[in-house]
Every structure is written in C-alpha cells, then in structure tokens.
Coordinates of C-alpha atoms in Angstrom, one line a residue:
X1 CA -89.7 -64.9 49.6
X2 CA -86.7 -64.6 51.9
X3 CA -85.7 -68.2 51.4
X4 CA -85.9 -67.6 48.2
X5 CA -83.5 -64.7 48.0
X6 CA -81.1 -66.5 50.8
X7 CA -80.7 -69.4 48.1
X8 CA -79.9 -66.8 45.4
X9 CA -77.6 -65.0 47.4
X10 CA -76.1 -68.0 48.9
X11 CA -74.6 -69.5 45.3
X12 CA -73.4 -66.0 44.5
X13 CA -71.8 -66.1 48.3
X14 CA -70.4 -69.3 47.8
X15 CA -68.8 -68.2 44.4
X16 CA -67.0 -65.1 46.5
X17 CA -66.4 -67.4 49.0
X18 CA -64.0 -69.1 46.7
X19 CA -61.4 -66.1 46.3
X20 CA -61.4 -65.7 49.8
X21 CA -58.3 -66.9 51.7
X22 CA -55.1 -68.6 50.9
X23 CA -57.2 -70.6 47.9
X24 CA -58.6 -67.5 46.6
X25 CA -55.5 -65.6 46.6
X26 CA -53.7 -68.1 44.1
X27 CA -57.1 -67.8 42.1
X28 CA -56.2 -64.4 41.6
X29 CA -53.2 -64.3 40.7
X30 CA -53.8 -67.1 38.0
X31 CA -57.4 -66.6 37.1
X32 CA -57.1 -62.2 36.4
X33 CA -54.1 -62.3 34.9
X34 CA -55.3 -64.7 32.3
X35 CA -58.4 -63.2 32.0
X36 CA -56.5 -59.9 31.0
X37 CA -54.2 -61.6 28.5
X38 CA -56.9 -63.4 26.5
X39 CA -58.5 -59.4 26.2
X40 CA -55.3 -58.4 25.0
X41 CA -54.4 -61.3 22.9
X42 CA -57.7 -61.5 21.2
X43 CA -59.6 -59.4 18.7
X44 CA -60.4 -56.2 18.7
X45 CA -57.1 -55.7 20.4
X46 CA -54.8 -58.4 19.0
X47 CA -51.5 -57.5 20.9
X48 CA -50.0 -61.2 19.8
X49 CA -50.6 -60.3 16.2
X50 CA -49.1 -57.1 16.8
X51 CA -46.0 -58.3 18.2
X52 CA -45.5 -61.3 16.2
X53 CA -46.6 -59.9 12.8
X54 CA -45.8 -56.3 12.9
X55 CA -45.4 -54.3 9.6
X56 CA -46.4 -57.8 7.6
X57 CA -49.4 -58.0 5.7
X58 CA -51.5 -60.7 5.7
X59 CA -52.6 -62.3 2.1
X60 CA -54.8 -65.1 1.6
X61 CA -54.4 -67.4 -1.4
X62 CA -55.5 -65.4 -4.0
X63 CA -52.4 -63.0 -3.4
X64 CA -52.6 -59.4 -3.4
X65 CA -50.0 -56.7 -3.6
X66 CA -47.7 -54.5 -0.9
X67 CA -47.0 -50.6 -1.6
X68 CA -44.7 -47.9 -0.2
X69 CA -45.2 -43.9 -0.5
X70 CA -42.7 -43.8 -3.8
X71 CA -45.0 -46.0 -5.4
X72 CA -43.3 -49.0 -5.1
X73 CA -45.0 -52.5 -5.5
X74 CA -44.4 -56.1 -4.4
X75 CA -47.2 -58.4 -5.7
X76 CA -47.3 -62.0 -4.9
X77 CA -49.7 -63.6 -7.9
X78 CA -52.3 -66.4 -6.6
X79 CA -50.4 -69.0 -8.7
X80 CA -47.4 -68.7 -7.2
X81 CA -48.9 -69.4 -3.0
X82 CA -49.4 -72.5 -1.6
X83 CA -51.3 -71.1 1.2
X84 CA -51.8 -68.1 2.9
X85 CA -48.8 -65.8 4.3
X86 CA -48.0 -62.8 5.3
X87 CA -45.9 -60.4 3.4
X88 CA -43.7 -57.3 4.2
X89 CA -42.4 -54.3 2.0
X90 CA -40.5 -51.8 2.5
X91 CA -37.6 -49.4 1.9
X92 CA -34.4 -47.5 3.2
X93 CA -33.1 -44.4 1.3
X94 CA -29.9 -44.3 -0.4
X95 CA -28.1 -42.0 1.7
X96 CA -28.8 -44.4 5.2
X97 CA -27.7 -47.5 3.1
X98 CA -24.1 -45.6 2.5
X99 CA -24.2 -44.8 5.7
X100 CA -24.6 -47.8 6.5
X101 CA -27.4 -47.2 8.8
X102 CA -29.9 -50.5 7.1
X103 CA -31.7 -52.8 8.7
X104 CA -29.9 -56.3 9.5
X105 CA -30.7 -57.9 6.7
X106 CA -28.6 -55.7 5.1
X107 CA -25.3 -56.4 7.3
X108 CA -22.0 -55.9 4.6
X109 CA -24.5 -55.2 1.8
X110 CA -22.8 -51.4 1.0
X111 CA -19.2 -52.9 1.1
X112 CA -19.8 -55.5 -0.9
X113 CA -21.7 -53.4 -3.8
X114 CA -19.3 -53.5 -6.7
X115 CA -17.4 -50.3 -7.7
X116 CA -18.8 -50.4 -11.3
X117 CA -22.2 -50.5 -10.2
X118 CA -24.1 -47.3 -9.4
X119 CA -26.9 -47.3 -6.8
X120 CA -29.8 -45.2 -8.4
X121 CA -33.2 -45.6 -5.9
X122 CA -34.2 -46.3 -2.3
X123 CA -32.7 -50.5 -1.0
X124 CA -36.6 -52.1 -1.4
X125 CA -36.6 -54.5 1.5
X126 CA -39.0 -58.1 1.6
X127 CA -40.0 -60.5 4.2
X128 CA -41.9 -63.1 4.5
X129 CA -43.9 -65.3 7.2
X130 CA -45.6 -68.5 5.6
X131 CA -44.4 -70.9 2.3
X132 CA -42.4 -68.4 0.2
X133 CA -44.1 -68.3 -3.2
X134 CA -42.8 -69.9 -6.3
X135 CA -42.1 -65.7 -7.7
X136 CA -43.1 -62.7 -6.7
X137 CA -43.1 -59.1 -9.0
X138 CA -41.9 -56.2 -7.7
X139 CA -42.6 -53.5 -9.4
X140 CA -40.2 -49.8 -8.8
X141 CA -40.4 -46.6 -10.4
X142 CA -37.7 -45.6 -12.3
X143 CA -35.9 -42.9 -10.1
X144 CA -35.4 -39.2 -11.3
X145 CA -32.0 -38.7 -12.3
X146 CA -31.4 -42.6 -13.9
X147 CA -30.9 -41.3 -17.5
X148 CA -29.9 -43.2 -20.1
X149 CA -32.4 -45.9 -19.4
X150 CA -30.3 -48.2 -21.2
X151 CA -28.3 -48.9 -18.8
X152 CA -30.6 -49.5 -15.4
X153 CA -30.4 -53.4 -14.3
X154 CA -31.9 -54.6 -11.1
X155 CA -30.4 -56.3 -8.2
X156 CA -31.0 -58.5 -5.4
X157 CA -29.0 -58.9 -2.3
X158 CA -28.9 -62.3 -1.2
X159 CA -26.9 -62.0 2.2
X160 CA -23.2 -62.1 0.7
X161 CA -23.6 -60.3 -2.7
X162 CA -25.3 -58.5 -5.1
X163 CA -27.2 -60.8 -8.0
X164 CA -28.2 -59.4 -11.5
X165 CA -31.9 -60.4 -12.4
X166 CA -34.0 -60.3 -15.3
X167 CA -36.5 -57.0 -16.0
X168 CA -38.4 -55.8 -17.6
X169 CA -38.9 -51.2 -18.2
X170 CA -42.1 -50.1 -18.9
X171 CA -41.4 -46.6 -20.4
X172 CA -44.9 -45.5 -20.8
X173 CA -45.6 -46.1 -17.0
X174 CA -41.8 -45.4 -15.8
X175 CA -41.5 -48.5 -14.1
X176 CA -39.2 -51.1 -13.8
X177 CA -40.4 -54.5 -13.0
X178 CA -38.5 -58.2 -11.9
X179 CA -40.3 -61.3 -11.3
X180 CA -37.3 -63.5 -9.1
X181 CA -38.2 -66.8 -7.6
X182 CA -39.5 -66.2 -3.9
X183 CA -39.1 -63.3 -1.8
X184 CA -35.8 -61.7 -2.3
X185 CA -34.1 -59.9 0.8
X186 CA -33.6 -56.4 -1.0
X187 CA -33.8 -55.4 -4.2
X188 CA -32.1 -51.8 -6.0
X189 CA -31.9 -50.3 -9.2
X190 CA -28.9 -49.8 -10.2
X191 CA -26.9 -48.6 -13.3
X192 CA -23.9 -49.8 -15.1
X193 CA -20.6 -48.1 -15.7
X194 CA -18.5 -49.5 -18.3
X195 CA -15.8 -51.7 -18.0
X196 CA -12.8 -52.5 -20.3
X197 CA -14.7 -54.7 -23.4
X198 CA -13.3 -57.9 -24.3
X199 CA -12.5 -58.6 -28.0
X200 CA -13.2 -62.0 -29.2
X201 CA -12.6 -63.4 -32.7
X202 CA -14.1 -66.7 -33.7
X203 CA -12.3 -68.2 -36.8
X204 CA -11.0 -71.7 -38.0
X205 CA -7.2 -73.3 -38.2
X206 CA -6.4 -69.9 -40.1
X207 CA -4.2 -67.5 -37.4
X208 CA -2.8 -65.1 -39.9
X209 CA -5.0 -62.5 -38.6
X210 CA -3.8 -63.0 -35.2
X211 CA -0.4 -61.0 -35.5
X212 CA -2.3 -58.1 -37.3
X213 CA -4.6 -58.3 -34.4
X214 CA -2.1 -58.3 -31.7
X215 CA -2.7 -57.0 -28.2
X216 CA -6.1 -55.7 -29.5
X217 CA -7.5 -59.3 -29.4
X218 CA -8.2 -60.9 -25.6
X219 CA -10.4 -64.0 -26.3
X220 CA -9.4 -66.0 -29.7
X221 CA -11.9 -69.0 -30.1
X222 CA -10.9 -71.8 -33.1
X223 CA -13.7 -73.8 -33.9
X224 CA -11.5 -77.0 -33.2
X225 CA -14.2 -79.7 -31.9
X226 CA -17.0 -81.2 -33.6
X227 CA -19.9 -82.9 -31.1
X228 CA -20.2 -86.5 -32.4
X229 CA -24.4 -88.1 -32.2
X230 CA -22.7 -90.6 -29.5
X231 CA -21.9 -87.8 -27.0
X232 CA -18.4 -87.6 -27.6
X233 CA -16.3 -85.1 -29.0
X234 CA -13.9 -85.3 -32.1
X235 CA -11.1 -82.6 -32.9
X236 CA -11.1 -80.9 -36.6
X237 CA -8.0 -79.6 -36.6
X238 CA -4.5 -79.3 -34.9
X239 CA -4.4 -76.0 -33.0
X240 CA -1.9 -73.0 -34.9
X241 CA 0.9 -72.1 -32.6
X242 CA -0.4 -68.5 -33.5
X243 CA -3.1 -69.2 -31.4
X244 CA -1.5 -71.0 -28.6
X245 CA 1.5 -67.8 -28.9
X246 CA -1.0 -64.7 -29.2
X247 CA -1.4 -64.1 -25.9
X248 CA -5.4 -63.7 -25.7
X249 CA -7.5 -66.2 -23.3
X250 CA -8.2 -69.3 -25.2
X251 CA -11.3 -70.7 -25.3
X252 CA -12.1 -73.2 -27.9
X253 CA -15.6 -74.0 -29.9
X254 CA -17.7 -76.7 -29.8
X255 CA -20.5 -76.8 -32.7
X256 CA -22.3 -78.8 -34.9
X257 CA -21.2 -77.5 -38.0
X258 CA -20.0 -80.3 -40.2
X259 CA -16.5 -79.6 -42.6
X260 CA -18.7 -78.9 -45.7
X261 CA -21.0 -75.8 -43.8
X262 CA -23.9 -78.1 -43.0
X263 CA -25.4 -77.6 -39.6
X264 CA -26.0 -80.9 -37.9
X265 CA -28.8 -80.1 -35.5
X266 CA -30.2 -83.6 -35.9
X267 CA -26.9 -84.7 -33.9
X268 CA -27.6 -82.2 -31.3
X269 CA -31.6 -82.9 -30.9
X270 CA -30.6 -86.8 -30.6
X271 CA -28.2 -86.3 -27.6
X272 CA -30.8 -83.9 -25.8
X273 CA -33.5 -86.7 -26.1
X274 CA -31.7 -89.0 -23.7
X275 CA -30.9 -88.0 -20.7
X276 CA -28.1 -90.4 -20.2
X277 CA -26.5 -89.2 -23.5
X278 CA -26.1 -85.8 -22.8
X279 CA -25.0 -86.4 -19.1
X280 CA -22.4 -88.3 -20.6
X281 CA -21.6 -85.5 -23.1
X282 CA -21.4 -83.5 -19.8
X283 CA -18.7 -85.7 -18.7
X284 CA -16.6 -85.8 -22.1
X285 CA -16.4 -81.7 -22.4
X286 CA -15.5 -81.6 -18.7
X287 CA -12.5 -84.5 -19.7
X288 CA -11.9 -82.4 -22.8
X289 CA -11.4 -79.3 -21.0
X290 CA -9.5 -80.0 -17.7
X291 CA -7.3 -82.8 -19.9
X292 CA -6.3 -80.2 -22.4
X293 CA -5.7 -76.7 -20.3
X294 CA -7.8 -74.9 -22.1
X295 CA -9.3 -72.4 -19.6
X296 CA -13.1 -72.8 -20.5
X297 CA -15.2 -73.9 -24.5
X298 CA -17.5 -72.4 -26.3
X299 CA -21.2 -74.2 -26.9
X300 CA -21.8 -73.0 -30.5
X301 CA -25.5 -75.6 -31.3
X302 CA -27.4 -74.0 -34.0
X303 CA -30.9 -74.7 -34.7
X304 CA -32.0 -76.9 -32.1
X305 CA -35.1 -78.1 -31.8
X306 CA -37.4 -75.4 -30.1
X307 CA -39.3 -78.4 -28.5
X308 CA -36.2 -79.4 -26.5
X309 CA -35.7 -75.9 -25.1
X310 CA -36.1 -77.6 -21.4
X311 CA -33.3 -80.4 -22.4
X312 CA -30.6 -77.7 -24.1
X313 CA -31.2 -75.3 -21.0
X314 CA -31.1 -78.4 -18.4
X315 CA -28.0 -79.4 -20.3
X316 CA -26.0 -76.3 -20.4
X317 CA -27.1 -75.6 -16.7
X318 CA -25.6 -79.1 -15.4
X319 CA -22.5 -78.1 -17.7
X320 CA -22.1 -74.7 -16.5
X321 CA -22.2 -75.7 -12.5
X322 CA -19.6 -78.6 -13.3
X323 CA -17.2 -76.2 -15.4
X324 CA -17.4 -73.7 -12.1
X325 CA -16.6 -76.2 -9.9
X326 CA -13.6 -76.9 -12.0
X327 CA -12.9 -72.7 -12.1
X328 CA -13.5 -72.9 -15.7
X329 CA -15.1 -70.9 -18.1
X330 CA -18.5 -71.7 -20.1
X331 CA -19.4 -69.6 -22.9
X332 CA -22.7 -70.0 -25.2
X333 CA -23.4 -68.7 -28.9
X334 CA -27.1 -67.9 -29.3
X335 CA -29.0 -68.2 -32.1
X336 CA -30.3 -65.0 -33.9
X337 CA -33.9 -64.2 -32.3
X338 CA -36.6 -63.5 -34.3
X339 CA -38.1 -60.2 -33.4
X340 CA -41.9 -60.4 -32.6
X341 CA -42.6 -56.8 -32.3
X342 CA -41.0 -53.5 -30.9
X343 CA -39.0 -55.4 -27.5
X344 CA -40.1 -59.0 -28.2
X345 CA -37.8 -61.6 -29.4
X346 CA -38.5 -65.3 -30.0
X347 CA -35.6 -67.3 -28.7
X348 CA -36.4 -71.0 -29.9
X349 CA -34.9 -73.6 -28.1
X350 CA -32.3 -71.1 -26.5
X351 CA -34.1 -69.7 -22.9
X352 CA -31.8 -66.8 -22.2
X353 CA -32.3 -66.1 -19.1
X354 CA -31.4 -69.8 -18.0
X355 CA -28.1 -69.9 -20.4
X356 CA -27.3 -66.3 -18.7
X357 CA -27.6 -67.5 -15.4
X358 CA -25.2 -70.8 -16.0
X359 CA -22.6 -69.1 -18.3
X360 CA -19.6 -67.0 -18.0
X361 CA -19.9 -65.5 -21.4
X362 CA -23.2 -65.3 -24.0
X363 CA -22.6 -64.3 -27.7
X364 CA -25.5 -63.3 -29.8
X365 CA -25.0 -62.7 -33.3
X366 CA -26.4 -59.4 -35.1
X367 CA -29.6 -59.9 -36.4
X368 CA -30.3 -60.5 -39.6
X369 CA -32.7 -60.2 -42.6
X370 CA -32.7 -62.4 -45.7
X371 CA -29.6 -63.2 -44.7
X372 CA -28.8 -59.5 -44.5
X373 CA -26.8 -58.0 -41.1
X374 CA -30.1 -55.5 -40.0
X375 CA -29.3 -52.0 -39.1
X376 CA -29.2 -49.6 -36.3
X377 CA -33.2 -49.7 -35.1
X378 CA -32.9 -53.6 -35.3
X379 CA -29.7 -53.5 -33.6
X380 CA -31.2 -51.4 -31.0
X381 CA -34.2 -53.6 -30.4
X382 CA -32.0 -56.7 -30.0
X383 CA -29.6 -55.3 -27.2
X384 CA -32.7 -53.9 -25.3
X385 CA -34.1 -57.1 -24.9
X386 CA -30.7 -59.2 -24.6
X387 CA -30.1 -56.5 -21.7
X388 CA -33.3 -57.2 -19.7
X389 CA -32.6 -60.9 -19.7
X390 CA -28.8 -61.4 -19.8
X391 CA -26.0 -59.6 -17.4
X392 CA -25.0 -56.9 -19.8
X393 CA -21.3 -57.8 -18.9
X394 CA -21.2 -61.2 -19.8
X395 CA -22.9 -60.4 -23.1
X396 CA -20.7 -60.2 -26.2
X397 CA -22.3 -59.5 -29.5
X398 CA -21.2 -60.8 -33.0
X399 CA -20.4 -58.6 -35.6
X400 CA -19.9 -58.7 -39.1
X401 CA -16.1 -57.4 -39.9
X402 CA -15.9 -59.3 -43.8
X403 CA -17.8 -58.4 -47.2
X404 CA -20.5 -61.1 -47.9
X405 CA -22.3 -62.3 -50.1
X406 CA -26.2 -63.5 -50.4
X407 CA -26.7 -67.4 -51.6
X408 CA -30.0 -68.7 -50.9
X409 CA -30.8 -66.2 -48.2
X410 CA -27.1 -67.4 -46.5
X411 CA -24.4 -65.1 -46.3
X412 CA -21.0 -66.1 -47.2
X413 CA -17.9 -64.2 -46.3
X414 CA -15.7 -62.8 -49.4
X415 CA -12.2 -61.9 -49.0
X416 CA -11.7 -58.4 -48.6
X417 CA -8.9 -58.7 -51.1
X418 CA -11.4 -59.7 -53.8
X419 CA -13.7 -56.9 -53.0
X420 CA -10.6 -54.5 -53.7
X421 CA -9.6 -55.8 -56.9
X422 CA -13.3 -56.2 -58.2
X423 CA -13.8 -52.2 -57.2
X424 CA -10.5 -51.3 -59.3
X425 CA -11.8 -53.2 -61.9
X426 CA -15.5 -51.8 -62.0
X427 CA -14.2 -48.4 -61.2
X428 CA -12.0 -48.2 -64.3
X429 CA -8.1 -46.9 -63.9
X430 CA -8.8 -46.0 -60.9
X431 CA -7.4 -47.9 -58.1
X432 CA -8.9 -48.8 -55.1
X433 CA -7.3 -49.3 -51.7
X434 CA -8.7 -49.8 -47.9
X435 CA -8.8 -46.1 -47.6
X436 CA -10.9 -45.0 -50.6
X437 CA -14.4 -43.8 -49.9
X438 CA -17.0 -46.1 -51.1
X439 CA -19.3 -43.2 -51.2
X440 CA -16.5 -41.6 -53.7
X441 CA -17.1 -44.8 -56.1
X442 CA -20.9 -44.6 -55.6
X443 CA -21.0 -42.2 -58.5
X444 CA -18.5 -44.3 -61.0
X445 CA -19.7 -47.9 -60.0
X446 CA -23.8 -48.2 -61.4
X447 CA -24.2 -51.5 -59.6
X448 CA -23.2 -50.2 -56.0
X449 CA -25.5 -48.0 -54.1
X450 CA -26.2 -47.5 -50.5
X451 CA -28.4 -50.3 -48.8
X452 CA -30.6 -47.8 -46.2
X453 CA -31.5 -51.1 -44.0
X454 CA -28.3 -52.4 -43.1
X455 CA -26.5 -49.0 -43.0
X456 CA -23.8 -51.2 -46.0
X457 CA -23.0 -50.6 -49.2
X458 CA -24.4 -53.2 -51.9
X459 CA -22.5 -54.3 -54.7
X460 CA -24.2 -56.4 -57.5
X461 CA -22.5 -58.9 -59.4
X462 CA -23.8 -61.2 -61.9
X463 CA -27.3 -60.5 -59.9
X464 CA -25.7 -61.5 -56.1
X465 CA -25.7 -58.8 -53.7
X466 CA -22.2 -58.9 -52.2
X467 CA -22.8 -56.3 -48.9
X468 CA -19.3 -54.4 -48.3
X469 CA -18.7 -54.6 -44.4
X470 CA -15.5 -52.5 -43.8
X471 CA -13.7 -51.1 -40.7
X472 CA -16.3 -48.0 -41.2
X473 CA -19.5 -49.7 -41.3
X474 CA -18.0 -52.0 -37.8
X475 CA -16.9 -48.6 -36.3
X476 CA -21.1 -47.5 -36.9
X477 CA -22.0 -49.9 -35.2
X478 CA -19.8 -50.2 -32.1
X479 CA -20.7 -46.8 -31.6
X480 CA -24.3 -48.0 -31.0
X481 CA -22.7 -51.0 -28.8
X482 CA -20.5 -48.8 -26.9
X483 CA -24.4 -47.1 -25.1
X484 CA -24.8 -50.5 -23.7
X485 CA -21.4 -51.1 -21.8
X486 CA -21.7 -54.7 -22.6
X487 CA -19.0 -57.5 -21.9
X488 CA -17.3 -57.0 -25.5
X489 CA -18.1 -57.5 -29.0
X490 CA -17.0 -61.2 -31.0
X491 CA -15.9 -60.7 -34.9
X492 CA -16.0 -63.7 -37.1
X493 CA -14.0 -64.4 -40.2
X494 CA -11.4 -62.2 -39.1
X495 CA -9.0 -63.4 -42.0
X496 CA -10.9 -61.6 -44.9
X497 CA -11.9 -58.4 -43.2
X498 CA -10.9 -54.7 -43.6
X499 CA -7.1 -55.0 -42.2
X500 CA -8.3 -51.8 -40.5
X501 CA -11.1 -53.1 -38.3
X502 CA -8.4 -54.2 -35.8
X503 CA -7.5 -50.1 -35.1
X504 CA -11.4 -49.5 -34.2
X505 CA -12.1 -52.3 -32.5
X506 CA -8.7 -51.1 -30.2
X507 CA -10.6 -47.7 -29.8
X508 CA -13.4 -49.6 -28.5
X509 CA -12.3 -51.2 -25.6

C-alpha cells in the first residue's frame, strides 16, 4: 500500500516539481496568464466579443431587425445577406447634432446640412461588421411636430453631404420607411422649405409668347431635335432669336415626335435594343450639346417599350454621368403614370427613381383621363407618389395653360383666340374678353357647363368637348402645387393660352 501511494504521489510531485525553479517560474508567467485569458475570452464571459463587437448585433442569414426606444427600426431582409454579419443601430438627438456633439461618423455633417432643409427627428446612425447587404429598410416614426406630411423626405449622410432617398409614409402606422442600398452611415427626416420655382415653357419655333412672358419665364425649352433610328440626332428647326434673346436658361428637346404629331417610339425601342447603338447615341447628344453651347437637353421619349425599362434607365444613367462630367444639365419628361390605386402609379418603361437619381430636372405631365387633364384628388395622388420617389426640387410638373380639344381620346390645343370669338358668338351680342367670367356665360351658353372632374369648363361643339383652361383654372391648380415646394411647374403651348397665365405663374414663384 505505501508503494502504491508513493507512485501516486510521486507523478503528482513530479508535475509540481515542474513549476519549481527558474523553469517553473517562466511556466508561470506564460502558462496562468493564458490560462486566465482563454476564461475571459471564451464563453460565458466573452470579453473579445465584447470589445470587438460592442453595441453590434449579431444576425445570421436569415436577417432580422435592430430597434431603439423611439421605435425606430433597421431591418436587414435574408435576401439581401450574403452571410452572416453583425449590425448596429442607433441614434443621437437633434439638439447634440446642432451642437455638434455626434459621434465621428458624423464629423461636418451639421455644417454641411443645407439651409432649406429642416431637421425634424433624432440623426439614426448604422454600422456594420460583415458583407454589407444588397439594401437594408429602416423604418422611423414620423416625429411630433412634422406637420404637413407632404413635405417630409429622408436623408442619408454619406461622409461629405446630405443625399435625398426614396420613401415611402405609412400614415396609418405613422411611419416613414427607406430601403437604400447597404448600410447607410445616418439617416434623418427632414422637411422641405420652399425655394424660388422655376418656370419652364415647352413650345416649337413659335417665340411670340416669349416677350409677353418676359422675366416670368427662367427655362424655355424648343423642341428643336428629332432622334434619328441610327442614333443620330437631326435638327427641326432654326432656333428664334427670341429664344436665344429672352434671357431664360436654354435647354433644348430631344423627342421622338415626328413633324405630323406621330410618336415614333419604334425609333426609340430600336436604339435601346443594341447596346452599341444607344452608347453611340450617348456620344452624339454629348457632341450635340458641348458643340452648340446649349447648357443641358431635354429627353422627351414617349411610349417606350415597358419591356426595355432596364435599357431606357441604363441609357439615361450613362447619359446623365457623362453630361455631369461636362457641368451640364440633363432633364427627362415622364410619361403620364397610370394610377393603380390610392398612392400607386405604374410607370412603364420610365423607373423614376433611377431617372431621378441621374437627372438634373424631371417633368411629369398632369394626369389625364380620356384625354381629359384629371382634377385636384388625381393631382394629389400623382405629386404624393412623384415626391416619395423623385427630389421634390428637381421635379417640375406640366400643366395645361391652352383650351383643348378631345379627338380620339387626344387632346389638341385651340387657340385661346378662337375660344373668345366662339363664346361671343354663342353668347349672342355679348362680347367676350379674357376677363369675363365663364361662370357668368354658364347661364346664356346651353352647351357649356362645369366638368366636376377636371375642375374645367366644357364647351360642346358639333359634339367635341373643347375643355376651357384659362389663367383661373392654372391659378387652381398651382395653388395645389405650391403645398409641395417642388422644383417649378413646365406649361406647354404657351402661344395659345390665356395672355394672363403669365401674371399667375409670376405670383407663383
């Protein structure tokens, strides 16, 4: 037995034996110390995780979602991972941004936040550790005292400025939600003042509106160039000194409308099918534009094929970044959406937030119906949605300013001249001028009447509808404009308007 325990007590001897002296001093200091770290560093303690992943939460690849006390949410979606990462959220209030008192991501961000802008919530701060996802949503309640709601936007601070983005407000839930590509640095609601509106006017080789006009009118846009099915581009018209002497910014159209009113979208679809065509149409409105002066075109391409929504925005994209590289100016005409429901809109081939994001200006038309200009609740519905997805101040919406006329569902301008003398006429001796009430002939005049849709009065002649736009009717609806402190407002066949439009559209600005 006492051998026995002598061998047992001999190994453990031996193994004390080993720290003993100069060789188990150095054992000590290595061995323990590690010991203690791996006790630290591991589970349940995790000190390493702590200090290298502090505040981040860990999501697998199914995603998962981030909140903060207000309610805040950043959610990165499963589709958008590539593997697992970890994910931080958080926030600063508005009074320590001004003060300037942010986290260094957020070095220069409160001097460079533009005057116009108003901050309205907390600076939401993201991070990432990991592949940044493809998107991620974040998802902010809409702060207390951000009333009119019409005029929240969302942006992201990128390290030298503050970038508009696409979003989306959920009323019902008082939310406002973005979906930007990766993991943006910090993201703020923020509202809109209004700045001074530009007024555009769209019109062929006809200036004589341009001197009634006058210093009212800053943009003036002749439809002077005609896209050819080669790529190149061929010139309608010589340009009226009136429009090279009025004094507004010049920036030509380009379109597809041929000389007798047909839309040549067949020309347009066949340069978007090959690549090498429309890069080479890149090249000829680049020429056009640098080798002429002008200071920027318009892209007016109507009813393109919805199929080739990736070519058109991959073509005005390329077009945009070589025109900005040039300091020049692209602007892009819209078609009319077609509304889906109460804030839906189907675009076609035109992806609006891609053509926002390349151009300088966007111009979208007033809706229509049957050919008929819609009225104030359509009008609402399209400037809500247009908002959410383009910069409200690079947005300039097309109004009618001239009496039309219905043809096949088409509306065709009438002089306003004509619509004068056809009132005198129908109204008897009486005769009619700019300034009689329409309402004041409603009574003498059976075949005009009120149209309740379009907020117009309809005249019928030899069974046409002929819809009376006038300087009141335009003043209606820049009222309704005018709550969205957009970029400015474009009119279109300015020469057979209601002389009078210029004075409102002057009060607008």
């Amino acid at each position: 037995m006492a051998l026995r325990r002598a061998r047992r007590y001999g190994i453990l001897d031996s193994l004390l034996s080993i720290f003993e002296g100069t060789r188990g001093t150095v054992l000590t200091l290595l061995v323990l110390p590690f010991l203690l770290f791996l006790v630290l560093w591991l589970p349940p303690l995790s000190l390493g995780e702590r200090l290298l992943y502090g505040g981040y939460t860990a999501l697998s690849r199914s995603g998962g979602s981030v909140t903060v006390d207000d309610g805040a949410q950043l959610t990165v979606p499963a589709e958008a991972l590539k593997s697992s990462l970890r994910v931080q959220f958080g926030s600063i209030s508005q009074l320590d941004f001004v003060k300037g008192n942010g986290e260094g991501v957020l070095e220069g961000a409160t001097d460079a936040l533009p005057d116009h802008l108003i901050l309205k919530s907390p600076i939401y701060l993201g991070g990432i550790k990991g592949d940044a996802p493809t998107y991620t949503i974040w998802t902010l309640p809409l702060p207390a005292d951000s009333e009119p709601y019409a005029l929240l936007d969302l942006y992201e601070w990128n390290g030298a400025s503050w970038n508009w983005l696409p979003h989306r407000l959920w009323m019902d839930d008082r939310q406002i939600e973005t979906r930007p590509k990766g993991v943006p640095t910090a993201v703020a609601v923020m509202q809109g003042e209004k700045l001074t509106a530009q007024i555009a006017a769209i019109s062929d080789e006809n200036g004589d509106f341009v001197p009634r006009a006058g210093s009212t009118l800053t943009q003036l846009s002749p439809r002077l160039y005609l896209v050819q099915g080669d790529g190149s581009v061929g010139q309608i018209f010589s340009l009226s000194p009136l429009f090279q002497q009025s004094g507004a910014l010049l920036l030509p159209v380009l379109h597809n409308i041929d000389v007798n009113g047909v839309i040549r979208s067949d020309l347009v679809d066949n340069l978007l099918i090959d690549p090498n065509i429309w890069r080479s149409h890149v090249d000829q409105i680049e020429a056009l534009v640098m080798s002429t002066g002008h200071e920027g075109i318009i892209i007016d391409y109507r009813s393109v094929d919805p199929a080739l929504r990736g070519e058109f925005s991959n073509f005005i994209l390329t077009l945009g970044q070589r025109l900005a590289l040039r300091n020049k100016i692209l602007g892009v005409r819209v078609d009319e959406p077609v509304r889906l429901s109460e804030d839906e809109f189907r675009t076609g081939a035109y992806d609006w937030e891609v053509i926002g994001q390349a151009a300088t200006i966007v111009q979208v038309p007033v809706p229509r119906a049957a050919g008929v200009f819609a009225g104030e609740n359509e009008l609402r519905a399209l400037l809500g949605y247009a908002t959410s997805h383009i910069n409200r101040y690079k947005l300039e919406i097309e109004v009618p300013v001239a009496p039309y006329q219905i043809v096949n569902n088409q509306a065709r301008p009438v002089p306003y001249s004509d619509i004068l003398a056809l009132l005198s006429s129908l109204a008897g001796r009486q005769e009619v001028t700019p300034e009689t009430p329409l309402a004041e002939l409603d009574a003498k005049i059976e075949s005009l009447s009120l149209d309740s849709a379009s907020g117009s009065y309809r005249l019928i002649v030899n069974d046409s509808p002929i819809y009376l736009e006038d300087a009141n009717n335009l003043a209606r609806r820049l009222a309704l404009i005018n709550e969205y402190h957009l970029g400015g407002v474009v009119v279109v066949d300015a020469n057979q308007a209601d002389p009078r439009v210029w004075d409102v559209l002057a009060s607008y600005r």
